[in-house]
Tab-separated table of C-alpha atoms in Angstrom:
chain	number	residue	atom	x	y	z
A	8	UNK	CA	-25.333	100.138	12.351
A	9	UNK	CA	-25.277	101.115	15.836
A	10	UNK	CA	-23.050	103.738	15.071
A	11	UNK	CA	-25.463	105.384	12.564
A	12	UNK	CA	-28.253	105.272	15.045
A	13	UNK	CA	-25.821	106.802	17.639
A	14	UNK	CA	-25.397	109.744	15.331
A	15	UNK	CA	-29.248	110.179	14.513
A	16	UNK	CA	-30.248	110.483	17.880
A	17	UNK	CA	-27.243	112.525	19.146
A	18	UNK	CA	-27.070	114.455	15.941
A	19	UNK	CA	-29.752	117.145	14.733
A	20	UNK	CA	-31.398	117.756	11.592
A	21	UNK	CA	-33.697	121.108	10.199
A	22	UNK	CA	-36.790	121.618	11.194
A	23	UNK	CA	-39.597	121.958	8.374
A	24	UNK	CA	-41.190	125.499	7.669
A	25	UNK	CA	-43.731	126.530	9.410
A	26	UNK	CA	-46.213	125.333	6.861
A	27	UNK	CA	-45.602	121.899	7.160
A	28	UNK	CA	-45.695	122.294	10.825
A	29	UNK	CA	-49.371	123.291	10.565
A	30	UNK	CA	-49.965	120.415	8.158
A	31	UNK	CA	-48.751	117.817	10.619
A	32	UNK	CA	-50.688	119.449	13.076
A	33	UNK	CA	-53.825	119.299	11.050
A	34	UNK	CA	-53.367	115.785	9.910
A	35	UNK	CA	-53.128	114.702	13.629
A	36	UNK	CA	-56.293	116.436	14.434
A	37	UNK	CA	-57.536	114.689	11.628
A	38	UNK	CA	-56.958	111.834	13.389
A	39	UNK	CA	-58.390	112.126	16.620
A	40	UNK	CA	-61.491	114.111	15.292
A	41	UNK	CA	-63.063	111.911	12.845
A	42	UNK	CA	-64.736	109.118	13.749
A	43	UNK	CA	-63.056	106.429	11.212
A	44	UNK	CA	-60.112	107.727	11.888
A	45	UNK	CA	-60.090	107.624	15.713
A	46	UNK	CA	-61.121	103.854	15.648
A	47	UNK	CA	-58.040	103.100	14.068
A	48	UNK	CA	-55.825	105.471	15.670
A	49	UNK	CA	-57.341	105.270	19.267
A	50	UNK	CA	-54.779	101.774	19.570
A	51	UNK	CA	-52.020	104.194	19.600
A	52	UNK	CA	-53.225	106.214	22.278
A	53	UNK	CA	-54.197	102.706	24.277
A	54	UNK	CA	-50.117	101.384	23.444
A	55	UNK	CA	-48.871	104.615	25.502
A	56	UNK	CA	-51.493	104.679	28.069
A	57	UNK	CA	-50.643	101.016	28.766
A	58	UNK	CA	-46.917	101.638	28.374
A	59	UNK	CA	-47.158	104.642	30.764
A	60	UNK	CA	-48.671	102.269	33.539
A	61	UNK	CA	-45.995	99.631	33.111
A	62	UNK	CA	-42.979	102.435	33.515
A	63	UNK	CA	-45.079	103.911	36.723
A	64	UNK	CA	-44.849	100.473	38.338
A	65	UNK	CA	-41.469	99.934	37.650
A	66	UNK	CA	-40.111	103.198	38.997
A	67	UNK	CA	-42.799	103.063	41.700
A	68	UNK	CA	-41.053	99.334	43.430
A	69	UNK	CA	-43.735	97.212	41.615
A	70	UNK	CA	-43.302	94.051	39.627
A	71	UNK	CA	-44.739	94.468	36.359
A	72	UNK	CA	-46.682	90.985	34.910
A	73	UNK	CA	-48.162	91.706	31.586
A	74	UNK	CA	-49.578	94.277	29.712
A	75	UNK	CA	-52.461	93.319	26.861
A	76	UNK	CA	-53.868	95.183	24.565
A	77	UNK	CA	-57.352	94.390	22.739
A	78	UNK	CA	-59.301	95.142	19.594
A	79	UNK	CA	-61.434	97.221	21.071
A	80	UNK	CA	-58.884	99.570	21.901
A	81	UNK	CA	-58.845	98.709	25.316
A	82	UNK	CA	-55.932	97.341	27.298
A	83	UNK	CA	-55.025	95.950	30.697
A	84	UNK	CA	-51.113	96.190	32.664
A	85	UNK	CA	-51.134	93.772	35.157
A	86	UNK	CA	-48.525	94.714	38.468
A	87	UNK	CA	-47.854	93.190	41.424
A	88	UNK	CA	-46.997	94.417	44.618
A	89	UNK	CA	-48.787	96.745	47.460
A	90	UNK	CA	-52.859	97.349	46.531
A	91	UNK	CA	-52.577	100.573	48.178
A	92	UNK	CA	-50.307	103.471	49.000
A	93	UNK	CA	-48.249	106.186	46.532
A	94	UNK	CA	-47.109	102.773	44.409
A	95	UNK	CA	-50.404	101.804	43.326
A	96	UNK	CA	-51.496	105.586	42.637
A	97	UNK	CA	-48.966	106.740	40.939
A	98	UNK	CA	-49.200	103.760	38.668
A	99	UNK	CA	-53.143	104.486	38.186
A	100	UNK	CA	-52.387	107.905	37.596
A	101	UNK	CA	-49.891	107.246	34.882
A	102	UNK	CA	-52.127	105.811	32.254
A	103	UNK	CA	-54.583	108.818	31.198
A	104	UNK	CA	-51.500	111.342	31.013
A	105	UNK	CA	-48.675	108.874	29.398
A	106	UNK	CA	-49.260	109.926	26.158
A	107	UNK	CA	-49.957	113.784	27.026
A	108	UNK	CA	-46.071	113.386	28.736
A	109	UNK	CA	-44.700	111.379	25.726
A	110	UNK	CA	-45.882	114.131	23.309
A	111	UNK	CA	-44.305	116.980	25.331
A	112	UNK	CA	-41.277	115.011	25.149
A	113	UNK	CA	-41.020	114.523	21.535
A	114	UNK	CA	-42.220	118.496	21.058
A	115	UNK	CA	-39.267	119.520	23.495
A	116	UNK	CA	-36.799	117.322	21.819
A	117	UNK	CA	-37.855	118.503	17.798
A	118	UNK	CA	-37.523	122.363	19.144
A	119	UNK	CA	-33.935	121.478	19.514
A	120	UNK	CA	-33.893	119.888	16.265
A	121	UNK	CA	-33.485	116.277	17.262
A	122	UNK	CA	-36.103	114.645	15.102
A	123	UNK	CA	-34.650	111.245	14.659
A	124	UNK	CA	-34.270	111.261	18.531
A	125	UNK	CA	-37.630	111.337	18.363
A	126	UNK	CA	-38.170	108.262	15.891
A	127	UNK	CA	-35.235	106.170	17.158
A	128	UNK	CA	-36.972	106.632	20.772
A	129	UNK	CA	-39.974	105.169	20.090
A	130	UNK	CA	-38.639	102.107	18.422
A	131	UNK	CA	-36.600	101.546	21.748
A	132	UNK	CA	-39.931	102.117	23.553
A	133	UNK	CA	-42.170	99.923	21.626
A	134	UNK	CA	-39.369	97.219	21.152
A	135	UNK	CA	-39.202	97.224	25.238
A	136	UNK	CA	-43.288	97.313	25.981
A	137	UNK	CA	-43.067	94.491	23.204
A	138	UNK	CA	-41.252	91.722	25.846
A	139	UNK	CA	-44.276	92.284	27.686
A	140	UNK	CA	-47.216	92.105	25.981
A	141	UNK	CA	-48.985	89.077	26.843
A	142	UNK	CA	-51.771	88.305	23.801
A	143	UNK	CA	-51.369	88.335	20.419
A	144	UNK	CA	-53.463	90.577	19.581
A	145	UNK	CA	-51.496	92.943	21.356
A	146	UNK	CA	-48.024	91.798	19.585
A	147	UNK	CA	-49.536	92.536	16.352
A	148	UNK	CA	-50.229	96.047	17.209
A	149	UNK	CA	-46.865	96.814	18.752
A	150	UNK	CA	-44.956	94.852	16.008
A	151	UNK	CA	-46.792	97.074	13.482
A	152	UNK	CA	-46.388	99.896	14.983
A	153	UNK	CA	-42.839	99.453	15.976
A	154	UNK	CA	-42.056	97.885	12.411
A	155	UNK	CA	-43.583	101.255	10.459
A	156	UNK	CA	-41.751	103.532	13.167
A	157	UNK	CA	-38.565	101.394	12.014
A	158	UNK	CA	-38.709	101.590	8.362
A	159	UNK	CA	-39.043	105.417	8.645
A	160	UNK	CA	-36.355	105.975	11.001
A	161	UNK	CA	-34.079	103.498	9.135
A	162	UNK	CA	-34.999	104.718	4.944
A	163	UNK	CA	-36.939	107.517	5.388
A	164	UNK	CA	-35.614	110.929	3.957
A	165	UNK	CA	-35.055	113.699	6.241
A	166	UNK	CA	-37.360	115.469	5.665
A	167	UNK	CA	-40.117	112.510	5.676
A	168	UNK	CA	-38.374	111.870	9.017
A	169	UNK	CA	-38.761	115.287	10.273
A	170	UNK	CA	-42.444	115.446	9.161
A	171	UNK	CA	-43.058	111.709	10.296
A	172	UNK	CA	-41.589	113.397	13.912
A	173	UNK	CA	-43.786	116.539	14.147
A	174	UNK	CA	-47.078	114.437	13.080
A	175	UNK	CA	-46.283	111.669	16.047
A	176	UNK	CA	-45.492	114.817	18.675
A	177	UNK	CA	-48.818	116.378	17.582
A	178	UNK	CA	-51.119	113.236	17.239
A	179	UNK	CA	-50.256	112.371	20.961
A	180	UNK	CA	-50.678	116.038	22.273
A	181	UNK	CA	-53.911	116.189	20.341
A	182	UNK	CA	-55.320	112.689	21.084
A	183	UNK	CA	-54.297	112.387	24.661
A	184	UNK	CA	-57.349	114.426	26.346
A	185	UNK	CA	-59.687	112.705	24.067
A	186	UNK	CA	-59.864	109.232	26.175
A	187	UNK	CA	-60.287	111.685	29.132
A	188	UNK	CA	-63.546	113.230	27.882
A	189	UNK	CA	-64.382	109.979	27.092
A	190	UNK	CA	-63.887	107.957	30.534
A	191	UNK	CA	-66.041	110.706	31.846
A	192	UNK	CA	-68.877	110.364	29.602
A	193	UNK	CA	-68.702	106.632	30.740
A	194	UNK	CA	-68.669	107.492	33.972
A	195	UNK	CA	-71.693	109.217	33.967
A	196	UNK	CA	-73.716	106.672	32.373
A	197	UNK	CA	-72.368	104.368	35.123
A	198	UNK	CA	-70.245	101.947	32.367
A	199	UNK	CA	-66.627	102.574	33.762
A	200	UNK	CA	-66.480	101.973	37.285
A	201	UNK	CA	-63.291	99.998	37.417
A	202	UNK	CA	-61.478	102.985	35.811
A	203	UNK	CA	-58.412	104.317	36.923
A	204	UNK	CA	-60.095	107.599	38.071
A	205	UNK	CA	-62.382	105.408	40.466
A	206	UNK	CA	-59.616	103.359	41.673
A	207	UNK	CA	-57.615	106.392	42.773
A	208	UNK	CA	-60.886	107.606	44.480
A	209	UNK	CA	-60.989	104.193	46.427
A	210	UNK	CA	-57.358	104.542	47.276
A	211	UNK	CA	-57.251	108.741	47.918
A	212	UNK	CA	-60.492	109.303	48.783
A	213	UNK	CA	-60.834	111.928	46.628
A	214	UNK	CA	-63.939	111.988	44.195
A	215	UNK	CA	-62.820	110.183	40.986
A	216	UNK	CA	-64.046	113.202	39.496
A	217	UNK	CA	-61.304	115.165	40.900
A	218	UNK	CA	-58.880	112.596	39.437
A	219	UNK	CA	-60.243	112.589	35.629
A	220	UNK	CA	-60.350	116.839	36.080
A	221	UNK	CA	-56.461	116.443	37.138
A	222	UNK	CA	-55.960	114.013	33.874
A	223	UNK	CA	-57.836	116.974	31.925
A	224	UNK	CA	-56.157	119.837	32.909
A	225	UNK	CA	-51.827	117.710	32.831
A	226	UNK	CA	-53.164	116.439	28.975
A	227	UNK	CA	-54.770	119.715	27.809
A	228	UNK	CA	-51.482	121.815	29.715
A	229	UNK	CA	-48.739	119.460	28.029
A	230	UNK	CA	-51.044	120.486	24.793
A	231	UNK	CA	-50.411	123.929	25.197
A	232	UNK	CA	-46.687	123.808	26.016
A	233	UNK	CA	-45.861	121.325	23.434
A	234	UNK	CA	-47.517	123.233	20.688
A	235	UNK	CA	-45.651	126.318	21.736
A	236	UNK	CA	-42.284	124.190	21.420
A	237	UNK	CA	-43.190	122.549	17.998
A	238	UNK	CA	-44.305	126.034	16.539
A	239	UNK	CA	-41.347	128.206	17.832
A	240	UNK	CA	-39.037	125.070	16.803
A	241	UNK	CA	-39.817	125.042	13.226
């Protein structure tokens, strides 16, 4: 078993034409643009946003305690060290462009062909953020998730793999500035100011709007690289 997996991710299998490329791409934007969709969909975003912060503290010297994630599509990481310096911000800063940086990754590695990489990746990911979620709400999304993820990587033809790949790399390039443009539209009507963009301002002194205009332009950049890398891959 390990064996296989060893050879998915280090192996490399064809892209799909071009064609199919564009229909991943317009089933992810499908996705994030209509409003039943996004509901649904939005939890994904919220699983690598959390995820993101948990990874920042770790590499930043932090402890991490918990991460939950709620029906509302909201979601908490709970660290524990330092309440200021590059630690704490870094850690802040990580949430609103995790899933921008996770899609850029996936687009660079399908451009050199390595779509189970891609696949077998996230099950590691999600399996790890799953030893710390702390409600159950939360497990059930991340079991899901992680058990669909699974099933494709594991039975899934290769070209269902390959598609399955290009439609994950796309849905978090696509989706990522969304929640950016929307923490700003709270902010305005005064409904988000224990965001991560307002913390930074408390611990930077920068304007928080500075902050959510730096999460715009990394999300909407990774957007425009990655989709350069998933077209010229195909």
């Amino acid at each position: 078993m390990l064996d296989r997996i060893w050879q998915d991710v280090t192996g490399t299998q064809p892209p799909p034409g071009q064609g199919s490329v564009l229909a991943t791409a317009l089933l992810a934007l499908a996705l994030v643009a209509v409003p039943q969709a996004w509901r649904l969909t939005r939890h994904a975003v919220t699983i690598a946003h959390e995820g993101a912060h948990g990874v920042a503290a770790l590499l930043s010297g932090r402890r991490l305690a918990g991460i939950r994630l709620h029906s509302d599509t909201s979601g908490l990481t709970v660290s524990k060290g330092r309440r200021t310096g590059p630690g704490m911000a870094a850690t802040a800063f990580a949430g609103y462009v995790g899933p921008a940086l996770l899609g850029l990754g996936a687009a660079f590695l399908l451009r050199e062909r390595h779509a189970l990489a891609v696949l077998w990746l996230a099950v590691l990911l999600l399996g790890l953020l799953l030893l710390q979620i702390r409600n159950f709400y939360g497990l059930y999304v991340v079991l899901v998730a992680g058990l669909a993820v699974l099933a494709v990587s594991w039975w899934g033809s290769t070209m269902v793999q390959s598609l399955a790949a290009y439609a994950t790399a796309w849905f978090l390039l696509l989706a990522a500035p969304r929640p950016v443009l929307e923490l700003q539209g709270a902010r305005r009507r005064g409904r988000a100011r224990d965001s991560d963009a307002d913390l930074l301002a408390r611990l930077t002194r920068l304007p928080g709007l500075v902050w959510v205009g730096l999460f715009l332009l990394v999300t909407v950049g990774c957007l425009v690289v990655g989709a350069r890398w998933l077209w010229t891959g195909a």
